[in-house]
Short mmCIF file of N, CA, C and O in Angstrom, two decimals:
data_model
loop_
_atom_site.label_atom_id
_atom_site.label_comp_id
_atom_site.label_asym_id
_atom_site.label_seq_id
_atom_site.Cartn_x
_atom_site.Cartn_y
_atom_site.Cartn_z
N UNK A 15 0.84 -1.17 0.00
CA UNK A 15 0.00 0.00 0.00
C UNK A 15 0.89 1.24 0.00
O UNK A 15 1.71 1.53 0.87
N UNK A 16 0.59 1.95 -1.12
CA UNK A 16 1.18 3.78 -1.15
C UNK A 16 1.08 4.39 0.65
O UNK A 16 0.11 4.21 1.39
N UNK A 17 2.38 5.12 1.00
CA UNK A 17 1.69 6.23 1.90
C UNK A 17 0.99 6.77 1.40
O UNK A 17 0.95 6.75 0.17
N UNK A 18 -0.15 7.70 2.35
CA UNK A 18 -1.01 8.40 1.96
C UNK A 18 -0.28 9.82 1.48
O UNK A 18 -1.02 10.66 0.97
N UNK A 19 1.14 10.12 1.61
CA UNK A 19 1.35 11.62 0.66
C UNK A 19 1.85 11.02 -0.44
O UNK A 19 2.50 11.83 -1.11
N UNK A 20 1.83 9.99 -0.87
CA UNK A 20 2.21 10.05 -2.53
C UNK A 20 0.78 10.49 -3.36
O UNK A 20 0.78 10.89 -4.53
N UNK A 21 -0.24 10.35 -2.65
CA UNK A 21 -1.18 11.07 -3.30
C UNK A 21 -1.34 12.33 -3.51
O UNK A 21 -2.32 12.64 -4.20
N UNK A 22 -0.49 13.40 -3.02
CA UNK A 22 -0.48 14.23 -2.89
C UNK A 22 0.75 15.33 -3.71
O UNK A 22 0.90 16.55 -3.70
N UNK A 23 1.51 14.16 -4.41
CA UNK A 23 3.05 14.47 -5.02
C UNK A 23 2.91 15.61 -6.04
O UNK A 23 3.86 16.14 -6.62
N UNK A 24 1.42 15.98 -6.21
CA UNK A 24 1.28 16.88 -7.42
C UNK A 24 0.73 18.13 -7.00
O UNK A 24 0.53 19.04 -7.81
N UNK A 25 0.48 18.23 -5.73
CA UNK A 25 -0.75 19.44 -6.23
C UNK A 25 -0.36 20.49 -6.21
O UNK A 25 -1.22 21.26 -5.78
N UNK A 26 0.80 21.10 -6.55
CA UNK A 26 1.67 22.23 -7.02
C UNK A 26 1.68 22.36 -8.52
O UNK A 26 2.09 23.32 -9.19
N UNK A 27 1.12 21.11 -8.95
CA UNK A 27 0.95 21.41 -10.47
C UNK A 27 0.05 22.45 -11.15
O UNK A 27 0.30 23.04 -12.20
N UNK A 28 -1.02 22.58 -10.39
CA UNK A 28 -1.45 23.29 -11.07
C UNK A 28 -1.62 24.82 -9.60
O UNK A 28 -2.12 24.75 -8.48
N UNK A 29 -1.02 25.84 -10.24
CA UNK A 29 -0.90 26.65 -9.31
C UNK A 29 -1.89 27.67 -9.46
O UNK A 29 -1.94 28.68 -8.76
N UNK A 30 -2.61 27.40 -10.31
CA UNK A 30 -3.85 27.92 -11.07
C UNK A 30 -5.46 28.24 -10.58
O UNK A 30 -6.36 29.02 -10.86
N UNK A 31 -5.21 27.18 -9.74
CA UNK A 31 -6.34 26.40 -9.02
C UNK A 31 -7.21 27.11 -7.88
O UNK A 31 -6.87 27.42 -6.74
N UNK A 32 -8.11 27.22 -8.36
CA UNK A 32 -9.05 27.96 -7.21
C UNK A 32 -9.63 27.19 -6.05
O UNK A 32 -10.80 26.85 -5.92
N UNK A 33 -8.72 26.99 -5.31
CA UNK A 33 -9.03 26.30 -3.70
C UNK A 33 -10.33 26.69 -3.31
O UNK A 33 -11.35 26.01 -3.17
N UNK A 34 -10.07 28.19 -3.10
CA UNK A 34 -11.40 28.64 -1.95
C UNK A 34 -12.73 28.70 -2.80
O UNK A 34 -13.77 28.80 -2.15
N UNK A 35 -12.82 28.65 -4.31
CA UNK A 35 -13.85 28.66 -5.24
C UNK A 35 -14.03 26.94 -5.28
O UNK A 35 -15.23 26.67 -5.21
N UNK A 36 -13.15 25.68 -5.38
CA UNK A 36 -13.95 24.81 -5.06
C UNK A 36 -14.35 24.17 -4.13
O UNK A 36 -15.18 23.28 -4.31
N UNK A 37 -13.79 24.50 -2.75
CA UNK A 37 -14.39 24.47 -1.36
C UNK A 37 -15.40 24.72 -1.54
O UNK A 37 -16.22 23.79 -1.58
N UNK A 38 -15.91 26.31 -1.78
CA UNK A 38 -17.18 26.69 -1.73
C UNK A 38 -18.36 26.05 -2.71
O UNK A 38 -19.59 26.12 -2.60
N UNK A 39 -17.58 25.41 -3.67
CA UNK A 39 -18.67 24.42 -5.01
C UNK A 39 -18.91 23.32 -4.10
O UNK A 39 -20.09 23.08 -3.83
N UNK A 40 -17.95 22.57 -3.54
CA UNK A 40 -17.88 21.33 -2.83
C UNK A 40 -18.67 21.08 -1.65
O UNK A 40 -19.15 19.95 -1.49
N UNK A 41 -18.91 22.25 -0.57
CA UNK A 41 -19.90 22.90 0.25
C UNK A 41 -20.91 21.96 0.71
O UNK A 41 -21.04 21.01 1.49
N UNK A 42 -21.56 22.62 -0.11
CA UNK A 42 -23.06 22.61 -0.13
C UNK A 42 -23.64 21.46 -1.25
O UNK A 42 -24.85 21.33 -1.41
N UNK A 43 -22.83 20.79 -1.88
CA UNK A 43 -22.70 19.90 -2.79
C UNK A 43 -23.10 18.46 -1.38
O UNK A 43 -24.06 17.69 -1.44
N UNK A 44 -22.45 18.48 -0.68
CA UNK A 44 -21.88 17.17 0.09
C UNK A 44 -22.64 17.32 1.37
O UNK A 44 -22.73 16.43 2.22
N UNK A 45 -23.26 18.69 1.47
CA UNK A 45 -24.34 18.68 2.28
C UNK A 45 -26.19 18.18 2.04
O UNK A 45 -27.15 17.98 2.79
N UNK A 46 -25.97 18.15 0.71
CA UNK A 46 -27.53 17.42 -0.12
C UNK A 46 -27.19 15.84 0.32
O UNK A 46 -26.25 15.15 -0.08
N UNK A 47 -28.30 15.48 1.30
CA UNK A 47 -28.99 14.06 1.73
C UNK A 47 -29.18 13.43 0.37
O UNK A 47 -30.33 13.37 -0.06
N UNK A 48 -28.40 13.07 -0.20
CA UNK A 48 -28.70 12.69 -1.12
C UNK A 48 -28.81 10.82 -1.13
O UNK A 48 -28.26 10.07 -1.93
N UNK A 49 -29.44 10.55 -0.30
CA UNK A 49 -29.98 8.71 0.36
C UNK A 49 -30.80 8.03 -0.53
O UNK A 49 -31.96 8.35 -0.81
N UNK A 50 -30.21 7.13 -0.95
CA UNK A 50 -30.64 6.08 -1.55
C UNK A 50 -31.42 5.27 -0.81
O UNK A 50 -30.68 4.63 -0.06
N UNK A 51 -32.72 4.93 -0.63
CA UNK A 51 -33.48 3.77 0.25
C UNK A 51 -33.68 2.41 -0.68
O UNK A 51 -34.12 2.35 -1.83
N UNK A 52 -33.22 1.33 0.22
CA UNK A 52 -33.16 -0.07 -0.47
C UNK A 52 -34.99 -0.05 -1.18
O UNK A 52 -35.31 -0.56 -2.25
N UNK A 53 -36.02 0.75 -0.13
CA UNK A 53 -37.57 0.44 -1.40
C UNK A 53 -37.49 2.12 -2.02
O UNK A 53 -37.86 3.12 -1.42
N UNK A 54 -36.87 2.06 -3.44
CA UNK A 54 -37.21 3.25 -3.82
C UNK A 54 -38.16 4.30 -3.71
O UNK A 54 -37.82 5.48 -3.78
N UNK A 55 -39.69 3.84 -3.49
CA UNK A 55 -40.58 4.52 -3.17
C UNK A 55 -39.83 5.57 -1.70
O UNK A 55 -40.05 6.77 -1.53
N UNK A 56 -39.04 4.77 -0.90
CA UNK A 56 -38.99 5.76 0.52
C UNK A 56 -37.79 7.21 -0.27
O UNK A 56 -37.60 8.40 0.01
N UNK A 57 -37.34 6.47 -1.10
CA UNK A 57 -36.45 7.93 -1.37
C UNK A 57 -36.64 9.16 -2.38
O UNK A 57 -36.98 9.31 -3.56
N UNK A 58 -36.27 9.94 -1.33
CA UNK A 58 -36.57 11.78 -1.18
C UNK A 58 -35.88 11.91 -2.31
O UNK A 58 -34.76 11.46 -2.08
N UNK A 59 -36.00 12.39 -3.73
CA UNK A 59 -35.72 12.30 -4.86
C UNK A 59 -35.30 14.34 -4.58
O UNK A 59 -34.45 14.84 -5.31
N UNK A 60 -35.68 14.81 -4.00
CA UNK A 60 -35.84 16.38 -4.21
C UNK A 60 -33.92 16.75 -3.57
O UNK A 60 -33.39 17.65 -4.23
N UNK A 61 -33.09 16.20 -2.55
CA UNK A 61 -32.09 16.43 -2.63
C UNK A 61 -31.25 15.98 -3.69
O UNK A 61 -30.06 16.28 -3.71
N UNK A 62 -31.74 15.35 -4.48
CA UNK A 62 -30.80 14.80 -5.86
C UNK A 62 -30.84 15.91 -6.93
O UNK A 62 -29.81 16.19 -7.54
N UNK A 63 -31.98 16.56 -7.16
CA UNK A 63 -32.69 17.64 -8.15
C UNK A 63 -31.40 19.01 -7.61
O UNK A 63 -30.73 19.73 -8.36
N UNK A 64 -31.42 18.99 -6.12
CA UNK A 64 -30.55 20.29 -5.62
C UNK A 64 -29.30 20.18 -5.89
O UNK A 64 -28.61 21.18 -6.08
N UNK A 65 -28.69 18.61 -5.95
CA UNK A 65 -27.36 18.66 -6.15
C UNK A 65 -27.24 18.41 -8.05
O UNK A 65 -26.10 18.17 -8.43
N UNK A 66 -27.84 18.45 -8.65
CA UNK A 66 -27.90 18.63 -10.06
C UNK A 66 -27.82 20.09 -10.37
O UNK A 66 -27.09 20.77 -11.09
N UNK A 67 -29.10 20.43 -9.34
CA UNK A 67 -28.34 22.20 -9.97
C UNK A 67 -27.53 22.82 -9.37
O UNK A 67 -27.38 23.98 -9.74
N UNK A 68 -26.65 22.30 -8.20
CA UNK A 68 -25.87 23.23 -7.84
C UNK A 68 -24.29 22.55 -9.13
O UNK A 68 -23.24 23.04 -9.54
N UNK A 69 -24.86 21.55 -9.27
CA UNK A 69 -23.75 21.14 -10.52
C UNK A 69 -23.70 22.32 -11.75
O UNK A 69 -22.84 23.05 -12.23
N UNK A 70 -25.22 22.03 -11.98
CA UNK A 70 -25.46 23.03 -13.22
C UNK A 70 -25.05 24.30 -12.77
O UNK A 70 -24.90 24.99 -13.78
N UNK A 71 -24.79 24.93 -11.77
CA UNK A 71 -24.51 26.13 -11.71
C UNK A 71 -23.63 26.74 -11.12
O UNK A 71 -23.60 27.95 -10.91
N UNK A 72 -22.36 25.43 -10.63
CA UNK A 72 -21.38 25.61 -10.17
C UNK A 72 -20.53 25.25 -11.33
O UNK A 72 -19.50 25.92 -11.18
N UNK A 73 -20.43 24.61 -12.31
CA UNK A 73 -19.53 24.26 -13.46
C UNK A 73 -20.36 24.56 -14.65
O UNK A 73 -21.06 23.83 -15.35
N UNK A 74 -20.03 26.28 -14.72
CA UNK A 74 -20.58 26.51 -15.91
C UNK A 74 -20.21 26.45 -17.31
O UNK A 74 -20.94 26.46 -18.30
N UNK A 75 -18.92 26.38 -17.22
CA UNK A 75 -18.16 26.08 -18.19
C UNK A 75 -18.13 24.09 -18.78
O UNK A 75 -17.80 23.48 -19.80
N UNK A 76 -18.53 23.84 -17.81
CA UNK A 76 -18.38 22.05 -18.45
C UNK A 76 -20.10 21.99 -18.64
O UNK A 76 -20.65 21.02 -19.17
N UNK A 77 -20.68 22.92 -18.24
CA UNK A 77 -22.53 22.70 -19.12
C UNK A 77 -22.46 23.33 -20.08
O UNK A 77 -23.27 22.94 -20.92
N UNK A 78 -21.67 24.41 -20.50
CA UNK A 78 -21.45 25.26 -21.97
C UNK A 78 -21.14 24.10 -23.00
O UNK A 78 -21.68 23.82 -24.07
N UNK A 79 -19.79 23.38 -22.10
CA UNK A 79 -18.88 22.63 -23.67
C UNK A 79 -19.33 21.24 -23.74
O UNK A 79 -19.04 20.60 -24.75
N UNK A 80 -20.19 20.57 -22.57
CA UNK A 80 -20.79 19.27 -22.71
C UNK A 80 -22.50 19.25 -22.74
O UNK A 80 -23.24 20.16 -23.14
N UNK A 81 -22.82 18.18 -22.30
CA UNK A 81 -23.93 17.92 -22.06
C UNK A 81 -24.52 17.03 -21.00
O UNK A 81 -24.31 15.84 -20.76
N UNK A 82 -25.42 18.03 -20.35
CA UNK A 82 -25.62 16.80 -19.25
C UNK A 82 -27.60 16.12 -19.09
O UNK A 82 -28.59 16.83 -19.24
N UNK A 83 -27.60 15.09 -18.85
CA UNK A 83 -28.74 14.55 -18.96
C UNK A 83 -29.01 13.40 -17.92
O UNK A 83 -28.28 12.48 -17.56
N UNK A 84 -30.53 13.81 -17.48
CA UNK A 84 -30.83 12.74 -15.95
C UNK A 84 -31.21 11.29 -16.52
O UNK A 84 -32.09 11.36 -17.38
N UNK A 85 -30.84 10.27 -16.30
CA UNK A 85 -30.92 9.00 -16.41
C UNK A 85 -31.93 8.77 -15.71
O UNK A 85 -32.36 9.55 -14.87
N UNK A 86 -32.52 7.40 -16.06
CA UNK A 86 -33.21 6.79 -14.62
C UNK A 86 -34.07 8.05 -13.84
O UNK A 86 -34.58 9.10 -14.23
N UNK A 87 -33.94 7.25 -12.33
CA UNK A 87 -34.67 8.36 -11.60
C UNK A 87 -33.91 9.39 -11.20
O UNK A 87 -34.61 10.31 -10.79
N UNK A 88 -32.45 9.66 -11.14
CA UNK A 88 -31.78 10.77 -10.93
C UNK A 88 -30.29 10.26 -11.11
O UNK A 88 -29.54 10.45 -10.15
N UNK A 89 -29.71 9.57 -12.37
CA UNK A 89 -28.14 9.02 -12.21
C UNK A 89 -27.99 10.18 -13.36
O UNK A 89 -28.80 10.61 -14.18
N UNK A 90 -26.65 10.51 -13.09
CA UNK A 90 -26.36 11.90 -14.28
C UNK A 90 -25.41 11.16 -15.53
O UNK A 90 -24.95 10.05 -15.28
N UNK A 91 -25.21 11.63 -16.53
CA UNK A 91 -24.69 11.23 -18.02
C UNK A 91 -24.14 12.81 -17.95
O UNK A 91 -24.90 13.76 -17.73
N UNK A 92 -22.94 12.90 -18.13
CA UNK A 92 -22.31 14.08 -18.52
C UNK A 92 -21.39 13.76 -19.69
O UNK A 92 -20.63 12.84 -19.39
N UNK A 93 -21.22 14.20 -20.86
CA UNK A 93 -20.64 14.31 -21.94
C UNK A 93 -20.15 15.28 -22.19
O UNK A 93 -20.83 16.27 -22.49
N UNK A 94 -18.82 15.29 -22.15
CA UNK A 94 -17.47 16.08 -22.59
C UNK A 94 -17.10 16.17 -23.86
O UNK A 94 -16.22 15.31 -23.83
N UNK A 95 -17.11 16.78 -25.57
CA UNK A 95 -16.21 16.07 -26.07
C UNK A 95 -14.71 16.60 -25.93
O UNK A 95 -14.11 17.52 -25.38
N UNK A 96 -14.49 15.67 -26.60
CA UNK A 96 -12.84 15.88 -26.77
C UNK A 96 -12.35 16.98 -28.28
O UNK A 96 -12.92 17.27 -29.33
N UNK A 97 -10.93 17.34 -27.62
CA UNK A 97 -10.36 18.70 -28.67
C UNK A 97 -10.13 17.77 -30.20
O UNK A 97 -10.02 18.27 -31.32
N UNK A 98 -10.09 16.41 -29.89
CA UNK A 98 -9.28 15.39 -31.19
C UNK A 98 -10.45 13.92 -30.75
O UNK A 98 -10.76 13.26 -29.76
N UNK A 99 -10.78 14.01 -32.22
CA UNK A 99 -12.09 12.86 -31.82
C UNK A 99 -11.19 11.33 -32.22
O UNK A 99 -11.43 10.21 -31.77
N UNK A 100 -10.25 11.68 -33.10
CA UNK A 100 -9.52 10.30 -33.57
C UNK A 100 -8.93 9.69 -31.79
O UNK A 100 -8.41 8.58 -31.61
N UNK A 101 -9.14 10.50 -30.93
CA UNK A 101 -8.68 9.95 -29.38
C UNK A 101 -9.34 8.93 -29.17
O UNK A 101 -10.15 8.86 -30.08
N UNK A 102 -9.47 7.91 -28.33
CA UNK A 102 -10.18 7.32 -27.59
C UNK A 102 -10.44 8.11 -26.06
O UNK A 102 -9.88 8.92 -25.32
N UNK A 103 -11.79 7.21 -26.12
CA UNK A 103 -12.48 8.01 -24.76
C UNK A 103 -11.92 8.07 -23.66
O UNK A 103 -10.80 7.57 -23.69
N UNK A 104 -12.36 8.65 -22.18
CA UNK A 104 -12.45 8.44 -21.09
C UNK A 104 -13.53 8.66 -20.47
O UNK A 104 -14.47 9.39 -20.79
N UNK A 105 -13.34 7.81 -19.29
CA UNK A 105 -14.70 7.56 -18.62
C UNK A 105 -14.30 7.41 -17.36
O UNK A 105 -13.55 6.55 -16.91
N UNK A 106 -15.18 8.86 -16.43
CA UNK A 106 -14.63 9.05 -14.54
C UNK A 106 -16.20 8.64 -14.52
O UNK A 106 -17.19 8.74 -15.24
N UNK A 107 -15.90 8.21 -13.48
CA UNK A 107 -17.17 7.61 -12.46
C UNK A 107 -17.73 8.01 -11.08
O UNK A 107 -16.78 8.03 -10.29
N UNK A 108 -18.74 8.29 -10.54
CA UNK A 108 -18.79 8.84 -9.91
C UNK A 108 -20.36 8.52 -8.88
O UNK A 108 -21.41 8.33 -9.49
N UNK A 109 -20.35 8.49 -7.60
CA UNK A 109 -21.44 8.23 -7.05
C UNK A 109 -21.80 9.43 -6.12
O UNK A 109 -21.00 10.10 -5.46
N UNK A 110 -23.47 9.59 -6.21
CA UNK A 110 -24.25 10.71 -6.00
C UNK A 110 -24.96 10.89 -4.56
O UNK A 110 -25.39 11.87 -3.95
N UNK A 111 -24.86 9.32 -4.25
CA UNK A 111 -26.00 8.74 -2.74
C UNK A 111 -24.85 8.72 -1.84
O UNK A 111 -23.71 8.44 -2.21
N UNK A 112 -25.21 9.02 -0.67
CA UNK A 112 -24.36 8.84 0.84
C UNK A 112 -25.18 7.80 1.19
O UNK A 112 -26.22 7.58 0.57
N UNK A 113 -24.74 7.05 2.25
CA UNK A 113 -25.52 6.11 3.76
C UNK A 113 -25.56 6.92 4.54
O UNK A 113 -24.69 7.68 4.95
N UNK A 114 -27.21 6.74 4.95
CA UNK A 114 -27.52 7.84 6.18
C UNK A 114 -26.78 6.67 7.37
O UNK A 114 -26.53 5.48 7.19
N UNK A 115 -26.58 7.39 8.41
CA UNK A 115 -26.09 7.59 9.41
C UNK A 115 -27.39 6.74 10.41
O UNK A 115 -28.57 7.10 10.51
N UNK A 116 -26.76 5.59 11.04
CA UNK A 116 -27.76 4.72 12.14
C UNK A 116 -28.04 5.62 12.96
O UNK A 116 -27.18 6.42 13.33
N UNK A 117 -29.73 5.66 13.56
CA UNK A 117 -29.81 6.47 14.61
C UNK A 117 -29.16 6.01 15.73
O UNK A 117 -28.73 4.88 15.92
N UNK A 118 -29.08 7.31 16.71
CA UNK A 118 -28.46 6.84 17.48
C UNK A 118 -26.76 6.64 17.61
O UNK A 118 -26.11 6.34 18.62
N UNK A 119 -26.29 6.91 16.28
CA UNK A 119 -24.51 6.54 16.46
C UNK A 119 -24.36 8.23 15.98
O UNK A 119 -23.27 8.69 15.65
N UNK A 120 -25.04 8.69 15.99
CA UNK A 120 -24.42 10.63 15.76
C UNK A 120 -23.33 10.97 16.17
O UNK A 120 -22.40 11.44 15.51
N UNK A 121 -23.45 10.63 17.88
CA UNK A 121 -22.08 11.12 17.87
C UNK A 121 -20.97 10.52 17.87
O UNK A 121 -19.94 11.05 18.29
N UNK A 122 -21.03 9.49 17.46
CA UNK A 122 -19.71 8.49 17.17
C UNK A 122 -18.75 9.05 15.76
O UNK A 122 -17.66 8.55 15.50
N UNK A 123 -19.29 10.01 15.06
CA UNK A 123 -18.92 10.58 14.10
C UNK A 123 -18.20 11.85 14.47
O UNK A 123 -18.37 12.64 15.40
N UNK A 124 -17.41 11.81 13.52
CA UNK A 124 -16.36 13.33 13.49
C UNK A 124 -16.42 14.41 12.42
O UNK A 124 -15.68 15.39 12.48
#
């Protein structure tokens, strides 16, 4: 297993980088309940809708040059293209649902 700072060997690369602008995207992003319930009927579909638009309106520039579209009952499809189509693709992955938290273990958390 890597130490955990070889993950870290880069982030001087880009010196460009707006820290305190994606803190503040990241926010309120990770604060949407966004809970998956094993009987779909129990799940609250309306924090999924909030973290779609704070997508849509925190990366305005990747909704200008792609496209994004709701799957299913709320899984996102975002399409990028590329500067050179003779490329082959890539494909990041990404999950939208947290596990709520057992009652009762609240404060066992940090």
């Amino acid at each position: 297993m890597k130490p955990i700072d070889t993950f870290f060997d880069h982030e001087q690369d880009y010196p460009d980088l707006d820290v305190s602008g994606a803190a503040e995207r990241l926010s309120p992003a990770v604060q949407c309940e966004t809970i998956n319930c094993a009987d779909p009927s129990l799940t609250d579909l309306a924090p999924f809708d909030q973290l779609h638009n704070l997508i849509r309106s925190g990366y305005p520039h990747v909704m200008t040059a792609g496209t994004m579209e709701v799957l299913g009952r709320r899984s996102l499809l975002i399409t990028l293209p590329g500067s050179d189509p003779d490329l082959r693709p890539c494909l990041f992955m990404s999950h939208q649902d947290v596990v709520p938290v057992v009652a009762g273990t609240e404060d066992d958390w940090t």
